Coordinates of N, CA and C in Angstrom, one line a residue:
X492 N 0.6 -1.4 -0.1 CA 0.2 -0.1 0.1 C 0.4 1.1 -0.1
X493 N 0.9 2.0 -0.7 CA 1.4 3.5 -0.9 C 1.5 4.1 0.4
X494 N 2.3 4.7 1.1 CA 2.8 5.5 2.3 C 2.1 6.0 2.6
X495 N 1.3 7.0 1.4 CA 0.5 8.0 2.1 C -0.9 7.7 2.3
X496 N -1.4 6.5 1.7 CA -2.7 5.8 2.0 C -2.9 5.0 3.7
X497 N -1.6 4.6 4.2 CA -1.3 4.0 5.3 C -1.4 4.9 6.2
X498 N -0.7 6.2 5.8 CA -0.7 7.1 6.6 C -1.4 7.8 7.3
X499 N -3.2 7.6 6.4 CA -4.1 8.2 6.7 C -4.8 7.7 8.0
X500 N -5.4 6.7 7.9 CA -6.4 6.4 9.1 C -5.9 7.0 10.4
X501 N -4.8 6.4 10.7 CA -4.5 6.4 12.5 C -4.1 8.1 12.4
X502 N -4.2 9.0 11.4 CA -3.7 10.8 11.3 C -4.8 11.2 11.6
X503 N -6.0 10.6 10.6 CA -7.6 11.1 11.2 C -7.8 11.0 12.1
X504 N -7.9 9.7 12.3 CA -8.2 9.5 14.2 C -7.8 10.1 14.8
X505 N -6.4 10.5 14.8 CA -5.9 11.7 16.3 C -6.5 13.5 15.6
X506 N -6.7 13.3 14.3 CA -7.4 14.9 14.1 C -8.6 14.5 14.9
X507 N -9.7 13.7 14.5 CA -11.1 13.8 14.8 C -10.6 13.6 16.8
X508 N -10.6 13.3 17.1 CA -10.1 13.0 18.5 C -9.8 14.0 19.2
X509 N -8.8 15.0 18.7 CA -8.3 16.0 19.5 C -9.2 16.6 19.0
X510 N -10.1 16.8 18.1 CA -11.3 17.9 17.9 C -12.2 17.3 18.6
X511 N -12.4 16.3 18.8 CA -13.7 15.9 20.0 C -13.4 16.5 21.5
X512 N -11.7 16.4 21.7 CA -11.7 16.4 23.0 C -11.8 18.0 23.6
X513 N -11.6 18.8 22.0 CA -11.7 20.4 22.3 C -13.6 20.4 22.5
X514 N -14.0 19.8 20.9 CA -15.2 20.6 21.6 C -16.1 19.6 23.2
X515 N -15.3 19.0 24.2 CA -15.6 18.5 25.0 C -15.0 19.7 26.1
X516 N -13.8 20.3 25.5 CA -13.4 21.5 26.5 C -14.7 22.4 26.2
X517 N -15.0 22.7 25.2 CA -16.1 24.1 25.1 C -17.3 23.6 26.6
X518 N -17.8 22.2 26.1 CA -18.9 22.0 27.6 C -18.4 21.8 28.5
X519 N -17.0 21.9 28.6 CA -16.8 21.8 30.4 C -16.5 23.3 30.6
X520 N -15.9 24.4 29.5 CA -16.0 25.8 30.5 C -17.5 26.4 30.3
X521 N -18.5 25.9 29.6 CA -19.7 26.1 30.2 C -20.2 25.9 31.6
X522 N -20.4 24.1 31.4 CA -20.2 24.0 32.8 C -19.5 24.9 34.2
X523 N -17.8 24.9 33.8 CA -17.3 25.6 35.0 C -17.4 27.4 35.1
X524 N -18.5 27.6 34.1 CA -18.5 28.9 33.7 C -17.5 29.9 33.8
X525 N -16.4 29.2 32.6 CA -15.7 30.1 31.7 C -16.1 30.7 31.0
X526 N -15.5 32.3 30.1 CA -15.7 32.9 29.1 C -15.0 32.1 27.8
X527 N -16.0 32.3 26.9 CA -15.6 31.5 25.7 C -14.4 32.9 24.9
X528 N -13.9 31.9 24.5 CA -12.4 32.9 23.9 C -12.6 32.8 22.3
X529 N -14.0 32.5 21.9 CA -14.3 32.3 20.5 C -14.2 33.6 19.9
X530 N -13.6 33.8 18.9 CA -13.1 34.5 17.9 C -12.8 34.1 16.9
X531 N -13.5 35.1 15.4 CA -13.1 35.1 13.9 C -12.0 34.9 14.3
X532 N -11.1 35.0 14.3 CA -9.5 35.0 14.0 C -8.8 33.9 14.6
X533 N -9.4 33.8 15.9 CA -8.6 32.5 16.6 C -9.4 31.0 16.1
X534 N -10.5 31.3 15.3 CA -11.0 30.2 14.3 C -10.2 29.8 13.0
X535 N -9.5 31.2 12.4 CA -8.8 31.1 11.4 C -7.5 30.8 11.9
X536 N -7.1 30.8 12.9 CA -5.5 30.3 13.2 C -5.3 29.5 13.9
X537 N -6.6 28.8 14.5 CA -6.7 27.2 14.9 C -6.7 26.5 13.8
X538 N -7.3 26.9 12.9 CA -7.4 26.0 11.7 C -6.3 25.9 10.8
X539 N -5.6 27.1 10.9 CA -4.1 26.7 10.1 C -3.5 25.9 11.2
X540 N -3.3 26.2 12.7 CA -2.8 25.3 12.9 C -2.9 23.9 13.2
X541 N -4.4 23.3 12.9 CA -4.9 21.7 12.6 C -4.2 21.6 11.2
X542 N -4.0 22.4 10.4 CA -3.7 21.8 9.1 C -2.4 22.0 8.9
X543 N -1.9 22.2 9.7 CA -0.4 22.0 10.1 C 0.6 21.3 10.4
X544 N -0.6 20.8 11.6 CA -0.3 19.7 12.4 C -0.8 18.9 11.9
X545 N -1.4 18.2 11.0 CA -2.2 17.1 10.5 C -1.1 17.2 8.7
X546 N -0.5 18.1 8.2 CA 0.4 18.2 7.5 C 1.7 17.5 8.1
X547 N 1.9 18.0 9.0 CA 3.1 17.4 9.7 C 3.5 16.2 10.3
X548 N 2.0 15.4 10.7 CA 2.3 14.6 11.6 C 2.3 13.1 9.9
X549 N 1.2 13.9 8.9 CA 1.0 12.9 7.6 C 2.8 12.4 6.6
X550 N 3.4 13.7 6.8 CA 4.8 13.9 6.6 C 6.1 13.1 7.3
X551 N 5.5 12.9 8.6 CA 6.7 12.2 9.6 C 5.9 10.9 9.4
X552 N 5.0 10.6 9.3 CA 4.3 9.2 9.1 C 4.9 8.2 7.7
X553 N 4.3 9.4 6.6 CA 5.1 8.6 5.7 C 6.7 8.6 5.6
X554 N 7.5 9.2 6.1 CA 8.6 9.2 6.2 C 9.4 7.7 6.7
X555 N 8.3 7.3 8.4 CA 8.7 6.2 9.1 C 8.3 5.3 7.8
X556 N 7.0 4.7 7.1 CA 6.9 3.9 6.6 C 7.6 3.6 5.4
X557 N 8.2 4.5 4.8 CA 9.4 4.5 3.7 C 10.4 4.0 4.2
X558 N 10.7 4.5 5.6 CA 11.8 3.4 6.4 C 11.4 2.2 7.0
X559 N 10.1 1.6 6.4 CA 10.1 0.8 7.2 C 9.6 0.5 8.4
X560 N 9.3 1.4 9.0 CA 9.7 1.5 10.8 C 7.7 2.0 10.9
X561 N 7.3 1.4 12.6 CA 6.0 1.4 12.9 C 6.0 2.6 13.6
X562 N 5.1 3.2 13.3 CA 4.9 4.7 13.9 C 4.5 4.9 15.1
X563 N 3.5 3.8 15.3 CA 3.0 3.9 17.4 C 4.1 2.7 17.9
X564 N 4.6 3.5 18.8 CA 6.3 2.7 19.5 C 6.4 3.4 20.8
X565 N 6.3 2.1 21.8 CA 6.9 2.7 23.0 C 8.3 2.8 23.2
X566 N 9.1 2.0 22.3 CA 10.7 1.8 22.3 C 10.8 2.5 21.2
X567 N 12.7 2.8 21.4 CA 13.2 3.6 20.2 C 13.0 2.7 18.7
X568 N 13.2 3.1 17.4 CA 13.3 2.8 16.4 C 14.5 1.9 16.3
X569 N 14.0 1.1 15.3 CA 15.3 0.5 14.7 C 16.5 0.8 13.9
X570 N 16.1 2.1 13.3 CA 16.7 2.8 12.4 C 16.4 4.5 12.9
X571 N 17.1 5.0 12.2 CA 17.1 6.7 12.8 C 16.6 7.5 11.4
X572 N 15.4 8.0 11.5 CA 15.3 8.6 10.6 C 15.4 10.4 10.8
X573 N 16.6 10.4 9.7 CA 17.1 12.1 9.3 C 16.8 12.7 8.4
X574 N 16.5 12.4 7.2 CA 16.3 12.7 6.0 C 14.1 13.1 6.2
X575 N 13.6 14.0 5.2 CA 12.9 14.6 4.4 C 12.3 15.7 6.3
X576 N 10.6 15.4 7.0 CA 10.7 16.1 7.6 C 11.7 16.3 9.1
X577 N 12.0 15.3 9.4 CA 13.1 14.6 10.3 C 14.3 15.8 10.0
X578 N 14.7 16.2 8.5 CA 16.0 16.9 9.1 C 15.6 18.0 9.1
X579 N 14.5 18.9 9.8 CA 14.0 19.7 10.1 C 13.6 19.9 12.0
X580 N 13.0 18.6 11.7 CA 12.6 18.9 13.6 C 13.2 17.6 13.6
X581 N 12.8 17.3 15.0 CA 13.5 15.9 15.8 C 11.9 15.3 15.8
X582 N 10.8 15.7 16.1 CA 9.9 15.5 16.5 C 8.9 15.9 15.9
X583 N 8.6 15.5 14.6 CA 7.3 15.9 13.7 C 6.0 14.9 14.2
X584 N 6.1 14.2 14.8 CA 5.2 13.6 15.0 C 4.4 13.7 16.1
X585 N 5.4 14.3 17.1 CA 4.7 14.6 18.6 C 4.1 16.3 18.5
X586 N 5.1 16.7 17.5 CA 4.7 18.4 17.3 C 3.3 18.6 16.7
X587 N 3.2 17.6 15.8 CA 2.1 17.5 15.1 C 0.8 17.6 15.7
X588 N 1.0 16.5 16.6 CA -0.1 15.9 17.6 C -0.3 16.9 18.7
X589 N 0.5 18.2 19.3 CA 0.6 19.0 19.8 C -0.5 20.0 18.9
X590 N 0.0 20.3 17.8 CA -0.7 21.3 16.8 C -2.3 20.6 16.4
X591 N -1.9 20.2 16.5 CA -3.5 19.3 16.4 C -4.4 19.6 17.7
X592 N -4.0 19.3 19.0 CA -5.2 19.3 20.2 C -4.6 21.5 20.7
X593 N -3.7 21.7 20.6 CA -3.8 23.3 20.1 C -4.6 24.1 19.1
X594 N -4.6 23.5 18.0 CA -5.4 24.5 17.1 C -7.0 24.3 17.2
X595 N -7.1 22.8 17.8 CA -8.7 22.7 17.8 C -9.3 23.6 19.3
X596 N -8.1 23.7 20.0 CA -8.4 24.6 21.5 C -9.0 26.3 20.6
X597 N -7.6 26.7 20.1 CA -7.6 27.8 19.6 C -9.1 28.2 18.7
X598 N -9.5 27.2 17.9 CA -10.2 27.0 16.9 C -11.5 27.2 17.6
X599 N -11.6 26.6 18.4 CA -13.4 26.6 19.3 C -13.0 27.4 20.9
X600 N -12.3 28.2 20.5 CA -12.3 29.2 21.8 C -12.0 28.8 23.2
X601 N -11.6 27.9 23.4 CA -11.8 27.1 24.8 C -10.4 27.2 26.1
X602 N -11.2 27.9 27.1 CA -10.1 27.6 27.9 C -9.1 26.7 28.0
X603 N -10.1 25.7 28.7 CA -9.9 24.5 29.2 C -9.3 23.3 27.8
X604 N -9.7 23.8 27.0 CA -8.9 22.9 25.7 C -7.6 23.4 25.4
X605 N -7.5 25.3 25.7 CA -5.7 25.5 25.5 C -5.3 25.0 27.0
X606 N -5.8 25.3 28.3 CA -4.9 24.8 29.3 C -4.4 22.7 29.0
X607 N -5.6 22.3 28.4 CA -5.0 20.4 27.7 C -4.0 20.5 27.3
X608 N -3.8 21.2 26.0 CA -2.8 21.9 24.9 C -1.5 21.8 25.9
X609 N -1.6 23.3 26.7 CA -0.9 23.2 27.5 C 0.0 22.2 28.3
X610 N -0.7 21.1 28.8 CA 0.0 20.0 29.7 C 0.3 19.1 28.9
X611 N -0.7 19.1 27.6 CA 0.2 18.1 26.4 C 1.2 18.6 26.2
X612 N 1.9 19.6 26.0 CA 3.0 20.0 25.5 C 3.7 19.6 26.3
X613 N 3.5 19.9 28.0 CA 4.7 19.8 28.7 C 4.6 18.1 29.0
X614 N 3.8 17.1 28.8 CA 4.1 15.8 28.9 C 4.8 15.5 27.6
X615 N 4.9 16.0 26.8 CA 5.3 15.6 25.0 C 6.8 16.1 25.2
X616 N 7.0 17.3 26.1 CA 8.0 17.7 26.7 C 9.0 16.7 27.6
X617 N 8.2 16.3 28.4 CA 8.9 15.1 29.0 C 9.3 14.0 28.5
X618 N 8.4 13.6 28.1 CA 8.5 12.0 27.0 C 9.9 12.6 25.7
X619 N 9.9 13.5 25.4 CA 11.4 13.4 24.6 C 12.6 13.2 25.3
X620 N 12.6 14.4 26.6 CA 13.9 14.1 26.9 C 14.3 12.7 27.3
X621 N 13.2 12.1 27.7 CA 13.1 10.4 28.3 C 13.6 9.9 26.9
X622 N 13.3 10.1 25.6 CA 13.6 9.1 24.4 C 14.3 9.4 24.1
X623 N 15.1 11.0 23.9 CA 16.8 11.3 23.7 C 17.6 10.5 24.3
X624 N 17.1 10.6 25.4 CA 18.5 9.9 26.3 C 18.7 8.4 25.5
X625 N 17.5 7.6 25.1 CA 17.1 6.8 24.9 C 18.2 6.4 23.3
X626 N 17.7 7.1 22.5 CA 18.2 7.2 21.3 C 19.6 7.6 21.5
X627 N 19.9 8.2 22.3 CA 21.8 8.6 22.2 C 22.3 7.1 22.9
X628 N 21.9 7.1 23.8 CA 21.8 5.3 23.9 C 22.2 3.9 22.9
X629 N 21.4 4.1 22.3 CA 20.9 3.3 20.7 C 22.2 3.3 20.1
X630 N 22.0 4.8 19.3 CA 22.0 4.9 18.3 C 23.8 5.9 18.3
X631 N 24.2 6.3 19.3 CA 25.5 7.1 19.7 C 25.8 8.3 19.2
X632 N 26.8 7.9 18.6 CA 27.3 9.5 18.0 C 26.5 9.4 16.7
X633 N 25.6 8.9 16.0 CA 25.0 9.5 14.6 C 23.8 10.3 15.1
X634 N 23.0 9.5 16.4 CA 22.2 10.7 17.2 C 22.6 11.7 17.7
X635 N 23.7 11.7 18.5 CA 24.4 13.0 18.8 C 24.4 14.1 17.7
X636 N 25.0 13.8 16.7 CA 25.1 14.2 15.4 C 23.9 15.2 14.6
X637 N 22.9 14.5 15.0 CA 21.7 14.6 14.0 C 21.3 15.5 15.4
X638 N 20.9 15.1 16.7 CA 20.6 16.3 18.0 C 21.0 17.1 17.8
X639 N 22.5 17.8 17.6 CA 23.5 18.9 17.2 C 22.7 19.9 16.4
X640 N 22.8 19.1 15.0 CA 22.0 20.1 14.0 C 20.9 19.7 13.5
X641 N 19.9 19.6 14.5 CA 18.1 19.2 14.2 C 17.4 19.9 15.2
X642 N 16.9 21.0 15.2 CA 16.2 21.8 16.6 C 14.8 20.4 17.0
X643 N 14.6 20.8 18.4 CA 13.7 19.5 19.1 C 12.4 19.9 18.4
X644 N 12.3 21.5 18.8 CA 11.0 21.6 18.5 C 10.9 22.6 17.4
X645 N 11.4 23.0 16.7 CA 11.6 24.5 16.0 C 12.1 24.1 14.4
X646 N 11.3 25.1 13.5 CA 12.1 25.0 12.1 C 14.1 25.8 12.3
X647 N 13.8 26.4 12.9 CA 15.0 27.3 13.0 C 16.6 26.4 13.5
X648 N 17.4 26.7 13.0 CA 18.4 26.2 13.4 C 19.8 27.5 14.1

């Protein structure tokens, strides 16, 4: 199966799941008496974040499949992917996930949804710091060099 078609199902499920969580956060805001942050500009910015997050996840997932790797895995991969989107960003799958959750929260203008996105970002940052230690132990100098030239959470060098 073509990598793009293989990449779609899980990423679309995550897309919908993040949207559902943010929609539930709108209801939670109402029950907690929190004011809505909804604004047309927020809807546009949120939609852009969601679109970019989904694109980032699709590109990263496709790269994994092209290297015959499993996307959802709690152990280090058998190969280090450093090309494609991974040449610019060390954690595009996780950053894409965060962008999906934050984007939906911004789009729906939900305070608790944005707090959830903040919490997710903190958890992912801790996860990545642990994962980087594991990858350095597994891949040695190859990973250390990759880490030195590729930003963890941004496109700047």
